[in-house]
Coordinates of C-alpha atoms in Angstrom, one line a residue:
X1 CA 6.1 21.2 -0.3
X2 CA 8.1 22.5 -3.3
X3 CA 10.3 20.5 -5.4
X4 CA 13.4 21.9 -3.9
X5 CA 12.6 20.2 -0.7
X6 CA 11.9 16.8 -2.2
X7 CA 14.2 14.2 -3.6
X8 CA 15.5 14.9 -7.0
X9 CA 13.4 13.3 -9.7
X10 CA 14.0 12.9 -13.3
X11 CA 11.8 14.7 -15.8
X12 CA 9.5 11.7 -16.5
X13 CA 9.0 11.1 -12.8
X14 CA 8.1 14.7 -12.4
X15 CA 5.4 14.2 -15.1
X16 CA 4.0 11.1 -13.6
X17 CA 3.8 13.1 -10.2
X18 CA 1.9 15.9 -11.9
X19 CA -0.3 13.6 -13.7
X20 CA -1.0 11.8 -10.6
X21 CA -1.5 14.9 -8.5
X22 CA -4.0 16.3 -11.0
X23 CA -6.0 13.0 -11.0
X24 CA -6.0 13.0 -7.2
X25 CA -7.3 16.5 -7.0
X26 CA -10.0 16.0 -9.7
X27 CA -11.3 12.3 -8.9
X28 CA -10.4 11.7 -5.2
X29 CA -10.3 14.9 -3.2
X30 CA -13.7 15.9 -3.9
X31 CA -15.2 12.6 -2.7
X32 CA -12.8 11.0 -0.2
X33 CA -14.5 12.3 2.8
X34 CA -17.8 10.8 1.7
X35 CA -16.3 7.6 0.8
X36 CA -14.8 7.3 4.1
X37 CA -18.0 8.2 5.9
X38 CA -20.3 5.9 3.9
X39 CA -17.8 3.1 3.3
X40 CA -18.0 3.4 -0.4
X41 CA -15.5 1.4 -2.7
X42 CA -14.8 3.8 -5.6
X43 CA -14.8 1.4 -8.5
X44 CA -15.4 4.2 -11.0
X45 CA -12.5 6.4 -9.7
X46 CA -10.2 3.2 -9.7
X47 CA -11.2 2.5 -13.3
X48 CA -10.3 6.1 -14.2
X49 CA -6.9 5.5 -12.5
X50 CA -6.5 2.5 -14.8
X51 CA -7.1 4.5 -17.8
X52 CA -4.0 6.5 -16.8
X53 CA -2.0 3.5 -16.3
X54 CA -2.1 3.6 -12.4
X55 CA -3.6 0.1 -12.1
X56 CA -0.7 -1.6 -13.8
X57 CA 2.2 0.6 -12.8
X58 CA 5.0 -1.8 -12.9
X59 CA 3.3 -4.7 -14.7
X60 CA 4.7 -6.0 -18.1
X61 CA 3.7 -3.7 -21.1
X62 CA 3.2 -6.9 -23.2
X63 CA -0.2 -7.5 -21.0
X64 CA -1.1 -3.9 -20.9
X65 CA 1.0 -2.6 -18.0
X66 CA 3.0 0.8 -17.8
X67 CA 6.4 -0.9 -17.2
X68 CA 7.4 1.8 -14.7
X69 CA 10.0 1.4 -12.3
X70 CA 9.4 1.1 -8.5
X71 CA 10.5 4.6 -8.0
X72 CA 8.1 5.8 -10.5
X73 CA 5.1 3.9 -8.8
X74 CA 6.2 5.4 -5.5
X75 CA 5.9 8.8 -7.0
X76 CA 2.4 8.1 -8.2
X77 CA 1.0 6.3 -5.0
X78 CA 2.3 9.1 -2.9
X79 CA 0.3 11.7 -4.9
X80 CA -2.8 9.5 -4.7
X81 CA -2.3 9.0 -1.0
X82 CA -2.0 12.9 -0.3
X83 CA -5.6 13.2 -0.4
X84 CA -7.0 9.7 -0.1
X85 CA -4.7 7.2 1.7
X86 CA -7.3 4.4 1.8
X87 CA -8.1 4.3 -2.0
X88 CA -4.4 5.0 -2.9
X89 CA -3.4 2.0 -0.5
X90 CA -6.0 -0.2 -2.4
X91 CA -4.5 0.9 -5.7
X92 CA -1.0 -0.1 -4.4
X93 CA -2.3 -3.4 -3.2
X94 CA -4.0 -4.2 -6.5
X95 CA -0.7 -3.3 -8.1
X96 CA 1.2 -5.8 -6.0
X97 CA -1.2 -8.7 -6.6
X98 CA -1.5 -7.9 -10.4
X99 CA 2.4 -7.6 -10.8
X100 CA 2.4 -11.2 -9.4
X101 CA 0.2 -12.5 -12.0
X102 CA 1.9 -10.6 -14.9
X103 CA 5.5 -11.6 -13.5
X104 CA 5.0 -15.4 -12.8
X105 CA 1.5 -16.4 -14.6
X106 CA 1.5 -18.7 -17.5
X107 CA 1.0 -17.1 -20.9
X108 CA -2.6 -18.2 -21.0
X109 CA -3.1 -16.7 -17.4
X110 CA -1.4 -13.4 -18.5
X111 CA -3.5 -13.3 -21.6
X112 CA -6.7 -13.8 -19.7
X113 CA -6.1 -11.4 -16.8
X114 CA -3.4 -9.0 -17.8
X115 CA -5.1 -6.3 -19.7
X116 CA -8.1 -6.1 -17.6
X117 CA -6.1 -6.0 -14.4
X118 CA -3.8 -3.3 -15.8
X119 CA -6.7 -1.3 -16.9
X120 CA -8.6 -1.6 -13.7
X121 CA -11.6 -3.0 -15.2
X122 CA -11.0 -6.0 -12.9
X123 CA -9.6 -5.9 -9.6
X124 CA -7.3 -8.2 -7.4
X125 CA -6.9 -9.0 -3.9
X126 CA -3.6 -10.4 -2.1
X127 CA -4.3 -13.2 0.2
X128 CA -1.6 -14.3 2.6
X129 CA -3.0 -13.6 6.1
X130 CA -5.0 -16.1 8.0
X131 CA -6.8 -16.0 11.4
X132 CA -3.8 -17.9 12.8
X133 CA -1.1 -16.8 10.5
X134 CA -0.2 -13.1 10.7
X135 CA 3.3 -12.3 11.3
X136 CA 4.3 -16.0 11.3
X137 CA 3.0 -16.1 7.7
X138 CA 4.8 -19.4 6.8
X139 CA 2.4 -21.2 9.3
X140 CA -0.6 -20.7 7.1
X141 CA -3.0 -23.5 7.0
X142 CA -4.8 -23.1 3.7
X143 CA -4.4 -26.2 1.5
X144 CA -4.2 -26.8 -2.4
X145 CA -4.4 -30.5 -3.0
X146 CA -3.6 -31.6 -6.5
X147 CA -6.6 -33.5 -8.1
X148 CA -5.8 -34.3 -11.8
X149 CA -5.7 -30.9 -13.6
X150 CA -7.2 -29.0 -10.8
X151 CA -6.0 -27.9 -7.3
X152 CA -8.7 -28.2 -4.5
X153 CA -8.4 -25.4 -2.0
X154 CA -9.7 -25.6 1.6
X155 CA -9.2 -23.0 4.4
X156 CA -9.5 -19.4 5.2
X157 CA -7.9 -16.1 4.9
X158 CA -8.4 -12.7 7.1
X159 CA -8.2 -9.1 6.7
X160 CA -8.2 -9.3 2.9
X161 CA -8.4 -5.8 1.2
X162 CA -11.0 -5.6 -1.5
X163 CA -12.4 -9.1 -0.6
X164 CA -16.0 -9.4 -2.0
X165 CA -15.6 -6.5 -4.5
X166 CA -12.7 -7.8 -6.7
X167 CA -12.5 -10.3 -9.4
X168 CA -9.1 -12.2 -8.8
X169 CA -7.6 -13.5 -5.5
X170 CA -3.8 -14.1 -5.4
X171 CA -3.9 -16.9 -2.8
X172 CA -0.8 -18.4 -0.9
X173 CA -1.8 -21.9 -0.1
X174 CA 0.1 -25.1 1.1
X175 CA 0.6 -27.6 -1.6
X176 CA 3.6 -29.4 0.2
X177 CA 5.0 -29.9 3.7
X178 CA 5.2 -27.6 6.5
X179 CA 7.2 -24.3 6.6
X180 CA 7.8 -21.7 3.8
X181 CA 8.8 -24.4 1.2
X182 CA 5.5 -25.9 1.1
X183 CA 3.6 -22.9 0.0
X184 CA 2.6 -22.1 -3.4
X185 CA 0.8 -19.0 -5.0
X186 CA -2.3 -19.6 -7.0
X187 CA -4.4 -17.0 -9.1
X188 CA -8.0 -17.8 -8.0
X189 CA -11.0 -16.3 -9.8
X190 CA -13.0 -14.6 -7.0
X191 CA -16.3 -16.1 -8.1
X192 CA -15.6 -19.9 -8.1
X193 CA -17.9 -22.3 -6.4
X194 CA -17.0 -22.9 -2.8
X195 CA -15.8 -19.4 -2.1
X196 CA -17.5 -17.4 0.5
X197 CA -17.0 -14.0 2.1
X198 CA -17.4 -13.0 5.7
X199 CA -19.0 -9.7 6.8
X200 CA -17.3 -6.4 6.0
X201 CA -15.1 -5.5 8.9
X202 CA -15.8 -2.2 10.6
X203 CA -12.5 -0.4 10.8
X204 CA -10.7 2.5 12.3
X205 CA -9.7 3.7 8.8
X206 CA -9.4 2.5 5.3
X207 CA -13.0 2.8 4.9
X208 CA -13.2 3.4 1.1
X209 CA -11.9 -0.3 0.5
X210 CA -13.9 -3.4 2.0
X211 CA -12.0 -5.8 4.1
X212 CA -13.2 -9.3 4.6
X213 CA -12.4 -12.7 5.5
X214 CA -12.5 -15.6 2.7
X215 CA -13.4 -19.3 3.2
X216 CA -12.4 -21.7 0.6
X217 CA -14.5 -25.0 0.7
X218 CA -13.2 -27.6 -2.0
X219 CA -12.7 -24.8 -4.5
X220 CA -11.5 -26.3 -7.8
X221 CA -8.8 -24.2 -9.6
X222 CA -7.0 -25.2 -12.7
X223 CA -3.4 -26.3 -12.4
X224 CA -2.5 -23.6 -14.9
X225 CA -3.4 -20.9 -12.4
X226 CA -0.4 -21.6 -10.5
X227 CA 2.2 -18.7 -10.3
X228 CA 5.7 -19.8 -10.7
X229 CA 6.5 -23.4 -9.5
X230 CA 5.1 -25.4 -6.6
X231 CA 6.8 -24.6 -3.4
X232 CA 7.8 -21.2 -4.5
X233 CA 4.9 -19.3 -3.4
X234 CA 6.2 -17.9 -0.1
X235 CA 9.3 -16.7 -2.0
X236 CA 7.1 -15.0 -4.4
X237 CA 4.7 -13.5 -1.7
X238 CA 7.9 -11.9 -0.1
X239 CA 9.1 -10.5 -3.5
X240 CA 5.7 -9.0 -3.8
X241 CA 5.9 -7.6 -0.4
X242 CA 9.2 -5.8 -1.2
X243 CA 7.4 -3.6 -3.5
X244 CA 4.2 -3.6 -1.4
X245 CA 6.3 -2.1 1.5
X246 CA 7.7 0.6 -0.6
X247 CA 4.1 1.2 -1.8
X248 CA 2.6 1.3 1.5
X249 CA 5.5 3.7 2.7
X250 CA 4.6 5.9 -0.1
X251 CA 1.1 5.9 1.1
X252 CA 2.4 7.2 4.4
X253 CA 4.5 9.8 2.6
X254 CA 1.3 11.0 0.9
X255 CA -0.7 11.3 4.1
X256 CA 2.0 13.0 5.8
X257 CA 2.5 15.6 3.1
X258 CA -1.4 16.1 3.0
X259 CA -1.2 16.8 6.8
X260 CA 1.8 18.9 6.7
X261 CA 0.3 21.1 4.0
X262 CA -3.0 21.6 6.1
X263 CA -0.9 22.4 9.2
X264 CA 0.9 25.0 7.2
X265 CA -2.3 26.6 5.8
X266 CA -4.0 26.5 9.3
X267 CA -1.0 28.1 11.0
X268 CA -1.4 30.9 8.5
X269 CA -5.1 31.4 9.0
X270 CA -5.8 30.7 12.7
X271 CA -5.2 33.5 15.1
X272 CA -4.9 33.3 19.0
X273 CA -3.5 35.9 21.5
X274 CA -3.6 38.4 18.7
X275 CA -1.5 37.0 16.2
X276 CA -1.2 34.0 13.7
X277 CA -0.4 30.6 14.9
X278 CA 2.7 31.0 12.3
X279 CA 4.1 33.5 14.7
X280 CA 4.8 31.2 17.6
X281 CA 8.2 29.8 17.6
X282 CA 7.2 26.4 19.4
X283 CA 4.8 25.7 16.4
X284 CA 7.4 26.9 13.9
X285 CA 9.9 24.4 15.4
X286 CA 7.1 21.4 15.4
X287 CA 6.5 22.3 11.6
X288 CA 10.2 22.2 10.8
X289 CA 10.7 18.9 12.5
X290 CA 7.7 17.5 10.7
X291 CA 9.1 18.5 7.3
X292 CA 12.6 17.2 8.3
X293 CA 11.1 13.9 9.1
X294 CA 9.0 13.8 5.9
X295 CA 12.0 14.7 3.7
X296 CA 14.3 12.1 5.5
X297 CA 11.5 9.3 5.1
X298 CA 11.0 10.3 1.4
X299 CA 14.8 10.0 0.9
X300 CA 14.8 6.6 2.3
X301 CA 11.9 5.2 0.5
X302 CA 13.2 6.4 -2.9
X303 CA 16.6 4.9 -2.1
X304 CA 14.9 1.7 -1.3
X305 CA 12.8 1.7 -4.4
X306 CA 16.1 2.4 -6.6
X307 CA 17.8 -0.6 -4.8
X308 CA 14.8 -2.9 -5.8
X309 CA 15.0 -1.5 -9.4
X310 CA 18.5 -2.4 -9.6
X311 CA 18.2 -5.8 -8.1
X312 CA 20.4 -5.0 -5.3
X313 CA 21.2 -7.8 -2.9
X314 CA 20.3 -5.9 0.1
X315 CA 17.0 -4.4 -1.3
X316 CA 14.7 -6.4 0.7
X317 CA 16.3 -4.9 3.9
X318 CA 16.2 -1.3 2.7
X319 CA 12.4 -1.9 1.8
X320 CA 12.0 -3.1 5.5
X321 CA 13.8 -0.2 6.7
X322 CA 12.0 2.2 4.5
X323 CA 8.6 1.0 5.4
X324 CA 9.3 0.9 9.1
X325 CA 10.7 4.5 9.2
X326 CA 8.2 6.1 6.6
X327 CA 5.1 4.5 8.3
X328 CA 6.1 5.6 11.8
X329 CA 7.3 9.1 10.7
X330 CA 4.1 9.6 8.6
X331 CA 1.7 8.7 11.5
X332 CA 3.5 10.9 13.8
X333 CA 3.5 13.7 11.3
X334 CA -0.3 13.3 11.0
X335 CA -0.6 13.4 14.7
X336 CA 1.4 16.4 15.0
X337 CA -0.7 18.3 12.3
X338 CA -3.8 17.4 14.3
X339 CA -2.3 18.9 17.4
X340 CA -1.6 22.0 15.7
X341 CA -5.3 22.0 14.5
X342 CA -6.4 21.8 18.0
X343 CA -10.1 20.7 18.4
X344 CA -10.6 21.5 14.7
X345 CA -8.2 18.6 13.8
X346 CA -10.5 16.2 15.7
X347 CA -13.5 16.9 13.7
X348 CA -14.4 15.7 10.2
X349 CA -14.8 19.2 8.8
X350 CA -11.1 19.0 8.3
X351 CA -9.3 16.1 6.7
X352 CA -6.6 15.6 9.3
X353 CA -8.4 13.0 11.3
X354 CA -9.0 10.9 8.3
X355 CA -5.4 11.0 7.3
X356 CA -4.5 10.1 11.0
X357 CA -6.9 7.0 11.1
X358 CA -6.0 5.9 7.4
X359 CA -2.2 6.0 8.2
X360 CA -2.4 4.1 11.3
X361 CA -2.7 0.7 9.9
X362 CA 0.5 1.3 7.5
X363 CA 2.4 0.4 10.6
X364 CA 0.7 -3.1 10.7
X365 CA 0.0 -4.5 7.4
X366 CA 2.6 -5.6 4.7
X367 CA 4.6 -6.8 7.6
X368 CA 4.4 -5.1 11.1
X369 CA 7.0 -2.9 11.8
X370 CA 8.2 -5.2 14.5
X371 CA 8.8 -7.8 11.7
X372 CA 10.5 -5.0 9.7
X373 CA 13.1 -4.7 12.6
X374 CA 13.5 -8.3 12.6
X375 CA 14.5 -8.3 9.1
X376 CA 17.1 -5.6 9.5
X377 CA 18.5 -7.3 12.7
X378 CA 18.9 -10.6 10.9
X379 CA 20.9 -8.8 8.0
X380 CA 23.0 -7.1 10.5
X381 CA 23.8 -10.1 12.6
X382 CA 24.1 -12.7 9.8
X383 CA 26.1 -10.9 7.3
X384 CA 29.3 -8.8 7.1
X385 CA 27.7 -6.3 4.6
X386 CA 27.2 -2.6 5.5
X387 CA 24.0 -0.9 4.6
X388 CA 24.9 1.9 2.2

């Protein structure tokens, strides 16, 4: 879609978009279907993304990060997801976890990990979800007990993106009593003794990134790997997720844009009843509605990103609204594009079915869309503030 139909971006952001688009077309598009079909985690391509600064988008420049805004990051991630939502989404998760290390890690931790994470030479996983703690994340049971100058971790995590193929785990574990205030965030090297990984999950989509459970059995982690203060981990995890929700919403924008572009091309090429599909008004209207929903979703995501960049008091609510709206709209746009393609949309010769499969999980992770509604409703019912 032309720039005239997108949110107005500054010149620098246009440059980021073009760089990300060029990278995605050169390094992701030719391989995305094979990575999906064969379950390949493209470390080499991700490292190349790191060379462009895409693995440390909003990390501190002092540790090698790009120091970009959340809006800049959303623009980049959308372009990656336009051709490969799965790999684009992993890059977004790596950015979220790595930012937590650069933002709240000790100086020694930042020095040890910052440059390698921001360059993509080492990768990170975000470890919050547990078998018994999904939407109710504050009920997590993984423990980190202080023992001298170490924490001893015991417990398990579930559905962890990149698990078994990454070098650093940002783990939320219980160092105190029940509830959110008893949780701390700890950076855990992924190869420590006592860490084991479950089988690689067989998933509907997101097949270019591995997903596994992780078990911690008496894993000793230096106290210096604590992020922030003891008991602040849940708060830090939620701050990470504010940006993560913008990122995953941007992934849905990218998938939807890719699907819309494919539908436009197909409507011009495919002929039925003696004329192109583009001549049928019913399909014209469908395409118009898809474009309208996409532009509305992009406006909301970019507004939420600007709110987060500005430190607005209602940024968390905007991130929740944007994530809910964009991921729902993105999946529906992909589904409508598949319908326009008819049977061809259902086969792997065309990218539509992959975009659909990859975008479906966006409505579940980084907080389900039902939880997004809870966040918005709480704000509306417990404050007098208008959302503007």
